[in-house]
């Protein structure tokens, strides 16, 4: 063998070794934190997304899910910012000073009651919020960046009242102690004479059982996820309406995001679309199953009286008009009227888009086509 051929073979071997090493170095092991309990609807959806990530990346993205262990919901934003977790489920209403633009629009979910959303309000809201933040709200992206985070996905579901006492009229709400997991619901509670009580999600059962709470605003799936089916006596539908609409389902630490290749960022957005679709879809399915289980358990499903519905509609109409002004004054936000108008338009658009969706897979494809495919991974979040 000539020296030239030998040198060529050595060079080829070295280059192949360097390429293999670079490929191996590019593989990412990522820690995902959620405040949901193990085996809950939310945790199961993220476990499924972790498996999906491994599949589509051929093992290049290996996500380990930490349900209710690595970080609680109240610790989540700081934990993702400081890279205690690489990714986490950040609830914007828990951190309004850090995410005022995102939190403002999250308080608009009572729009559900102004459209014929049925059991698809959460699906429409998820799509609208993702499209709004990623493609229409530079201020939202900037506030994520300030917290060393990148928004990639969301999830939402309808909320209803779960009570220990029968609440049927507006007058029945006077003096009721209710867990209201959002400022807009606190304002509604105050408007009908109730008192908002702050209770962490994992303490709702205890709060209801021990008389700390008379009612909780929760998704129906939590009847089974949190065993509330063994505590509550009444479920009140249609009031106050809306859902929890301020979820950064998979906020990614910005340093981690920038360390990814464009291909890996695209894969992570596909995982975000998967988590958003399956999380919201599974909540819809599990909500219906939980309500059926509640009825079999003997829990009374209460239809609110007309005066209660009217009082709630009147509050909703007035509150939606005041949100923009409130956030402009409290947090110094700009163009809040336009932001509220844009989110309203997007929600109406998505109500139509999700009306005929018949599976999580179809919903994931819809989310990708309408929003995710339009994100520039070379610059997004950076």
Short mmCIF file of N, CA and C in Angstrom, two decimals, residues 44-163:
data_model
loop_
_atom_site.label_atom_id
_atom_site.label_comp_id
_atom_site.label_asym_id
_atom_site.label_seq_id
_atom_site.Cartn_x
_atom_site.Cartn_y
_atom_site.Cartn_z
N UNK A 44 -50.02 11.55 31.34
CA UNK A 44 -50.05 10.50 30.32
C UNK A 44 -49.84 11.07 28.92
N UNK A 45 -50.42 12.25 28.68
CA UNK A 45 -50.26 12.88 27.37
C UNK A 45 -48.80 13.21 27.11
N UNK A 46 -48.09 13.68 28.14
CA UNK A 46 -46.69 14.03 27.95
C UNK A 46 -45.79 12.80 27.86
N UNK A 47 -46.17 11.73 28.52
CA UNK A 47 -45.43 10.47 28.34
C UNK A 47 -45.56 10.00 26.89
N UNK A 48 -46.76 10.15 26.33
CA UNK A 48 -46.97 9.77 24.93
C UNK A 48 -46.15 10.65 24.00
N UNK A 49 -46.04 11.95 24.32
CA UNK A 49 -45.26 12.86 23.50
C UNK A 49 -43.76 12.55 23.59
N UNK A 50 -43.32 12.11 24.76
CA UNK A 50 -41.91 11.72 24.92
C UNK A 50 -41.60 10.52 24.04
N UNK A 51 -42.52 9.56 23.99
CA UNK A 51 -42.32 8.40 23.11
C UNK A 51 -42.34 8.82 21.65
N UNK A 52 -43.21 9.76 21.32
CA UNK A 52 -43.29 10.29 19.95
C UNK A 52 -41.98 10.98 19.56
N UNK A 53 -41.40 11.73 20.50
CA UNK A 53 -40.13 12.42 20.24
C UNK A 53 -39.03 11.43 19.89
N UNK A 54 -38.97 10.36 20.62
CA UNK A 54 -37.93 9.35 20.38
C UNK A 54 -38.13 8.69 19.01
N UNK A 55 -39.41 8.50 18.66
CA UNK A 55 -39.72 7.85 17.39
C UNK A 55 -39.35 8.73 16.20
N UNK A 56 -39.79 9.98 16.20
CA UNK A 56 -39.57 10.81 15.01
C UNK A 56 -38.12 11.28 14.88
N UNK A 57 -37.41 11.32 16.03
CA UNK A 57 -36.00 11.76 15.98
C UNK A 57 -35.05 10.58 15.88
N UNK A 58 -35.61 9.37 15.85
CA UNK A 58 -34.80 8.14 15.82
C UNK A 58 -33.82 8.11 17.00
N UNK A 59 -34.33 8.52 18.16
CA UNK A 59 -33.54 8.48 19.39
C UNK A 59 -32.70 9.71 19.64
N UNK A 60 -32.73 10.67 18.71
CA UNK A 60 -31.90 11.87 18.85
C UNK A 60 -32.41 12.77 19.97
N UNK A 61 -33.74 12.76 20.22
CA UNK A 61 -34.33 13.49 21.33
C UNK A 61 -34.92 12.49 22.31
N UNK A 62 -34.34 12.42 23.48
CA UNK A 62 -34.80 11.48 24.50
C UNK A 62 -35.34 12.29 25.68
N UNK A 63 -36.66 12.36 25.79
CA UNK A 63 -37.30 13.18 26.81
C UNK A 63 -37.76 12.31 27.98
N UNK A 64 -37.33 12.67 29.17
CA UNK A 64 -37.78 11.97 30.38
C UNK A 64 -38.76 12.87 31.11
N UNK A 65 -39.94 12.33 31.39
CA UNK A 65 -41.00 13.11 32.03
C UNK A 65 -40.95 12.93 33.55
N UNK A 66 -40.99 14.07 34.25
CA UNK A 66 -41.01 14.06 35.71
C UNK A 66 -42.35 14.63 36.19
N UNK A 67 -43.34 13.77 36.45
CA UNK A 67 -44.63 14.28 36.91
C UNK A 67 -44.64 14.55 38.41
N UNK A 68 -44.96 15.76 38.76
CA UNK A 68 -45.13 16.19 40.16
C UNK A 68 -43.96 15.77 41.05
N UNK A 69 -42.75 15.93 40.53
CA UNK A 69 -41.59 15.52 41.32
C UNK A 69 -40.45 16.53 41.20
N UNK A 70 -40.00 16.81 39.99
CA UNK A 70 -38.86 17.70 39.81
C UNK A 70 -39.21 19.14 40.17
N UNK A 71 -40.39 19.60 39.71
CA UNK A 71 -40.86 20.96 39.99
C UNK A 71 -42.37 20.96 40.16
N UNK A 72 -42.86 21.77 41.08
CA UNK A 72 -44.30 21.98 41.20
C UNK A 72 -44.72 23.07 40.21
N UNK A 73 -46.03 23.26 40.05
CA UNK A 73 -46.48 24.32 39.14
C UNK A 73 -46.01 25.70 39.60
N UNK A 74 -45.98 25.93 40.90
CA UNK A 74 -45.56 27.24 41.40
C UNK A 74 -44.06 27.47 41.25
N UNK A 75 -43.29 26.40 41.08
CA UNK A 75 -41.83 26.50 40.91
C UNK A 75 -41.40 26.46 39.44
N UNK A 76 -42.38 26.20 38.55
CA UNK A 76 -42.04 25.79 37.19
C UNK A 76 -41.30 26.85 36.40
N UNK A 77 -41.77 28.09 36.40
CA UNK A 77 -41.15 29.10 35.55
C UNK A 77 -39.69 29.33 35.92
N UNK A 78 -39.43 29.51 37.20
CA UNK A 78 -38.05 29.69 37.65
C UNK A 78 -37.21 28.47 37.40
N UNK A 79 -37.82 27.29 37.51
CA UNK A 79 -37.09 26.04 37.29
C UNK A 79 -36.67 25.85 35.85
N UNK A 80 -37.55 26.22 34.92
CA UNK A 80 -37.19 26.14 33.50
C UNK A 80 -36.18 27.24 33.16
N UNK A 81 -36.40 28.43 33.69
CA UNK A 81 -35.47 29.55 33.45
C UNK A 81 -34.06 29.19 33.88
N UNK A 82 -33.93 28.55 35.05
CA UNK A 82 -32.61 28.24 35.61
C UNK A 82 -32.11 26.86 35.21
N UNK A 83 -32.85 26.19 34.31
CA UNK A 83 -32.45 24.90 33.76
C UNK A 83 -32.42 23.78 34.81
N UNK A 84 -33.23 23.91 35.85
CA UNK A 84 -33.45 22.75 36.72
C UNK A 84 -34.15 21.67 35.92
N UNK A 85 -35.04 22.10 35.04
CA UNK A 85 -35.62 21.24 34.01
C UNK A 85 -35.31 21.86 32.66
N UNK A 86 -35.12 21.02 31.65
CA UNK A 86 -34.87 21.53 30.30
C UNK A 86 -36.15 22.09 29.69
N UNK A 87 -37.27 21.49 30.09
CA UNK A 87 -38.58 21.91 29.60
C UNK A 87 -39.58 21.74 30.74
N UNK A 88 -40.66 22.50 30.68
CA UNK A 88 -41.65 22.36 31.74
C UNK A 88 -42.99 22.95 31.34
N UNK A 89 -44.02 22.57 32.07
CA UNK A 89 -45.38 23.07 31.85
C UNK A 89 -45.57 24.32 32.70
N UNK A 90 -45.49 25.48 32.05
CA UNK A 90 -45.58 26.76 32.74
C UNK A 90 -46.99 27.32 32.59
N UNK A 91 -47.62 27.62 33.71
CA UNK A 91 -48.98 28.17 33.72
C UNK A 91 -48.86 29.68 33.88
N UNK A 92 -49.11 30.41 32.81
CA UNK A 92 -48.87 31.86 32.80
C UNK A 92 -49.63 32.62 33.88
N UNK A 93 -50.90 32.28 34.17
CA UNK A 93 -51.60 33.03 35.22
C UNK A 93 -50.97 32.90 36.61
N UNK A 94 -50.10 31.91 36.80
CA UNK A 94 -49.38 31.79 38.07
C UNK A 94 -48.27 32.84 38.16
N UNK A 95 -47.89 33.40 37.00
CA UNK A 95 -46.76 34.35 36.95
C UNK A 95 -47.13 35.56 36.08
N UNK A 96 -48.17 36.30 36.46
CA UNK A 96 -48.65 37.40 35.59
C UNK A 96 -47.63 38.51 35.40
N UNK A 97 -46.79 38.78 36.39
CA UNK A 97 -45.79 39.85 36.24
C UNK A 97 -44.71 39.46 35.24
N UNK A 98 -44.41 38.17 35.13
CA UNK A 98 -43.39 37.70 34.20
C UNK A 98 -43.96 37.54 32.78
N UNK A 99 -45.24 37.16 32.68
CA UNK A 99 -45.85 36.89 31.37
C UNK A 99 -47.16 37.69 31.22
N UNK A 100 -47.12 39.01 31.32
CA UNK A 100 -48.36 39.78 31.30
C UNK A 100 -49.12 39.72 29.97
N UNK A 101 -48.40 39.74 28.85
CA UNK A 101 -49.09 39.68 27.55
C UNK A 101 -49.79 38.34 27.34
N UNK A 102 -49.12 37.26 27.70
CA UNK A 102 -49.70 35.93 27.55
C UNK A 102 -50.83 35.70 28.56
N UNK A 103 -50.64 36.21 29.77
CA UNK A 103 -51.67 36.05 30.80
C UNK A 103 -52.92 36.84 30.44
N UNK A 104 -52.74 38.02 29.86
CA UNK A 104 -53.90 38.84 29.51
C UNK A 104 -54.86 38.08 28.60
N UNK A 105 -54.35 37.49 27.53
CA UNK A 105 -55.26 36.79 26.62
C UNK A 105 -55.78 35.50 27.25
N UNK A 106 -55.04 34.92 28.20
CA UNK A 106 -55.53 33.70 28.85
C UNK A 106 -56.79 33.96 29.67
N UNK A 107 -57.01 35.23 30.02
CA UNK A 107 -58.19 35.59 30.79
C UNK A 107 -59.43 35.80 29.93
N UNK A 108 -59.31 35.48 28.65
CA UNK A 108 -60.42 35.69 27.73
C UNK A 108 -61.22 34.42 27.45
N UNK A 109 -61.00 33.35 28.19
CA UNK A 109 -61.62 32.07 27.82
C UNK A 109 -63.13 32.05 28.02
N UNK A 110 -63.69 33.03 28.71
CA UNK A 110 -65.15 33.06 28.79
C UNK A 110 -65.77 33.35 27.43
N UNK A 111 -64.93 33.59 26.42
CA UNK A 111 -65.40 33.64 25.04
C UNK A 111 -66.09 32.33 24.65
N UNK A 112 -65.74 31.24 25.35
CA UNK A 112 -66.38 29.95 25.07
C UNK A 112 -67.89 30.11 25.06
N UNK A 113 -68.40 30.88 26.03
CA UNK A 113 -69.85 31.00 26.21
C UNK A 113 -70.49 31.86 25.13
N UNK A 114 -69.69 32.59 24.35
CA UNK A 114 -70.24 33.44 23.30
C UNK A 114 -70.23 32.75 21.94
N UNK A 115 -69.77 31.51 21.91
CA UNK A 115 -69.76 30.72 20.68
C UNK A 115 -70.35 29.35 21.00
N UNK A 116 -70.83 28.70 19.99
CA UNK A 116 -71.40 27.36 20.18
C UNK A 116 -70.27 26.33 20.12
N UNK A 117 -69.45 26.30 21.19
CA UNK A 117 -68.27 25.43 21.17
C UNK A 117 -68.57 24.01 21.65
N UNK A 118 -69.68 23.82 22.35
CA UNK A 118 -69.98 22.49 22.87
C UNK A 118 -68.86 21.98 23.75
N UNK A 119 -68.35 20.78 23.45
CA UNK A 119 -67.24 20.22 24.22
C UNK A 119 -65.91 20.42 23.49
N UNK A 120 -65.86 21.41 22.56
CA UNK A 120 -64.66 21.64 21.77
C UNK A 120 -64.04 23.01 22.03
N UNK A 121 -64.48 23.68 23.09
CA UNK A 121 -63.91 24.98 23.41
C UNK A 121 -62.42 24.90 23.68
N UNK A 122 -62.00 23.85 24.39
CA UNK A 122 -60.58 23.67 24.69
C UNK A 122 -59.75 23.46 23.44
N UNK A 123 -60.29 22.72 22.48
CA UNK A 123 -59.58 22.48 21.22
C UNK A 123 -59.40 23.80 20.46
N UNK A 124 -60.46 24.59 20.39
CA UNK A 124 -60.39 25.86 19.67
C UNK A 124 -59.42 26.82 20.36
N UNK A 125 -59.47 26.85 21.69
CA UNK A 125 -58.60 27.78 22.42
C UNK A 125 -57.13 27.41 22.26
N UNK A 126 -56.83 26.13 22.33
CA UNK A 126 -55.44 25.68 22.18
C UNK A 126 -54.88 26.14 20.84
N UNK A 127 -55.61 25.89 19.77
CA UNK A 127 -55.14 26.31 18.45
C UNK A 127 -54.97 27.81 18.34
N UNK A 128 -55.95 28.55 18.86
CA UNK A 128 -55.90 30.01 18.78
C UNK A 128 -54.72 30.57 19.56
N UNK A 129 -54.48 30.04 20.76
CA UNK A 129 -53.39 30.56 21.58
C UNK A 129 -52.03 30.27 20.96
N UNK A 130 -51.87 29.07 20.42
CA UNK A 130 -50.59 28.72 19.77
C UNK A 130 -50.35 29.64 18.57
N UNK A 131 -51.36 29.84 17.75
CA UNK A 131 -51.19 30.72 16.59
C UNK A 131 -50.95 32.16 17.03
N UNK A 132 -51.63 32.59 18.08
CA UNK A 132 -51.47 33.96 18.56
C UNK A 132 -50.05 34.21 19.07
N UNK A 133 -49.57 33.36 19.98
CA UNK A 133 -48.25 33.60 20.59
C UNK A 133 -47.13 33.43 19.58
N UNK A 134 -47.16 32.36 18.80
CA UNK A 134 -46.02 32.06 17.92
C UNK A 134 -45.95 32.97 16.70
N UNK A 135 -47.10 33.43 16.19
CA UNK A 135 -47.11 34.15 14.92
C UNK A 135 -47.63 35.58 14.99
N UNK A 136 -48.26 35.96 16.11
CA UNK A 136 -48.93 37.26 16.15
C UNK A 136 -48.61 38.11 17.37
N UNK A 137 -47.74 37.65 18.25
CA UNK A 137 -47.48 38.39 19.48
C UNK A 137 -45.98 38.48 19.77
N UNK A 138 -45.27 39.38 19.12
CA UNK A 138 -43.84 39.55 19.43
C UNK A 138 -43.59 39.87 20.90
N UNK A 139 -44.51 40.59 21.53
CA UNK A 139 -44.34 40.92 22.95
C UNK A 139 -44.39 39.67 23.81
N UNK A 140 -45.19 38.68 23.39
CA UNK A 140 -45.24 37.41 24.13
C UNK A 140 -43.90 36.69 24.02
N UNK A 141 -43.35 36.66 22.82
CA UNK A 141 -42.04 36.02 22.61
C UNK A 141 -40.98 36.72 23.44
N UNK A 142 -41.03 38.06 23.46
CA UNK A 142 -40.03 38.83 24.22
C UNK A 142 -40.10 38.53 25.71
N UNK A 143 -41.32 38.38 26.25
CA UNK A 143 -41.41 38.10 27.69
C UNK A 143 -40.97 36.68 28.01
N UNK A 144 -41.13 35.76 27.06
CA UNK A 144 -40.57 34.42 27.24
C UNK A 144 -39.04 34.50 27.27
N UNK A 145 -38.48 35.24 26.30
CA UNK A 145 -37.02 35.39 26.22
C UNK A 145 -36.46 35.98 27.50
N UNK A 146 -37.17 36.95 28.06
CA UNK A 146 -36.71 37.58 29.32
C UNK A 146 -36.65 36.59 30.46
N UNK A 147 -37.46 35.53 30.37
CA UNK A 147 -37.44 34.48 31.38
C UNK A 147 -36.60 33.28 30.94
N UNK A 148 -35.79 33.48 29.89
CA UNK A 148 -34.90 32.43 29.37
C UNK A 148 -35.68 31.20 28.92
N UNK A 149 -36.82 31.45 28.26
CA UNK A 149 -37.69 30.37 27.83
C UNK A 149 -38.16 30.58 26.40
N UNK A 150 -38.61 29.47 25.79
CA UNK A 150 -39.20 29.49 24.46
C UNK A 150 -40.53 28.75 24.52
N UNK A 151 -41.58 29.38 24.04
CA UNK A 151 -42.92 28.77 24.01
C UNK A 151 -43.02 27.84 22.81
N UNK A 152 -43.52 26.61 23.03
CA UNK A 152 -43.66 25.67 21.93
C UNK A 152 -45.03 25.01 21.84
N UNK A 153 -45.85 25.09 22.88
CA UNK A 153 -47.11 24.34 22.82
C UNK A 153 -48.05 24.77 23.93
N UNK A 154 -49.29 24.32 23.82
CA UNK A 154 -50.29 24.66 24.83
C UNK A 154 -51.33 23.56 24.90
N UNK A 155 -52.23 23.69 25.85
CA UNK A 155 -53.32 22.73 26.02
C UNK A 155 -54.42 23.40 26.83
N UNK A 156 -55.65 23.04 26.57
CA UNK A 156 -56.76 23.67 27.29
C UNK A 156 -57.92 22.70 27.38
N UNK A 157 -58.78 22.94 28.37
CA UNK A 157 -60.00 22.15 28.53
C UNK A 157 -61.06 23.01 29.19
N UNK A 158 -62.31 22.64 29.02
CA UNK A 158 -63.40 23.37 29.64
C UNK A 158 -63.41 23.14 31.15
N UNK A 159 -63.78 24.17 31.89
CA UNK A 159 -63.90 24.07 33.35
C UNK A 159 -65.36 24.21 33.75
N UNK A 160 -65.70 23.63 34.89
CA UNK A 160 -67.05 23.72 35.43
C UNK A 160 -66.97 23.73 36.95
N UNK A 161 -68.08 24.00 37.60
CA UNK A 161 -68.12 24.07 39.05
C UNK A 161 -68.40 22.69 39.64
N UNK A 162 -67.57 22.29 40.59
CA UNK A 162 -67.75 21.04 41.32
C UNK A 162 -67.93 21.40 42.78
N UNK A 163 -69.07 21.07 43.32
CA UNK A 163 -69.47 21.64 44.62
C UNK A 163 -69.91 20.60 45.63
#
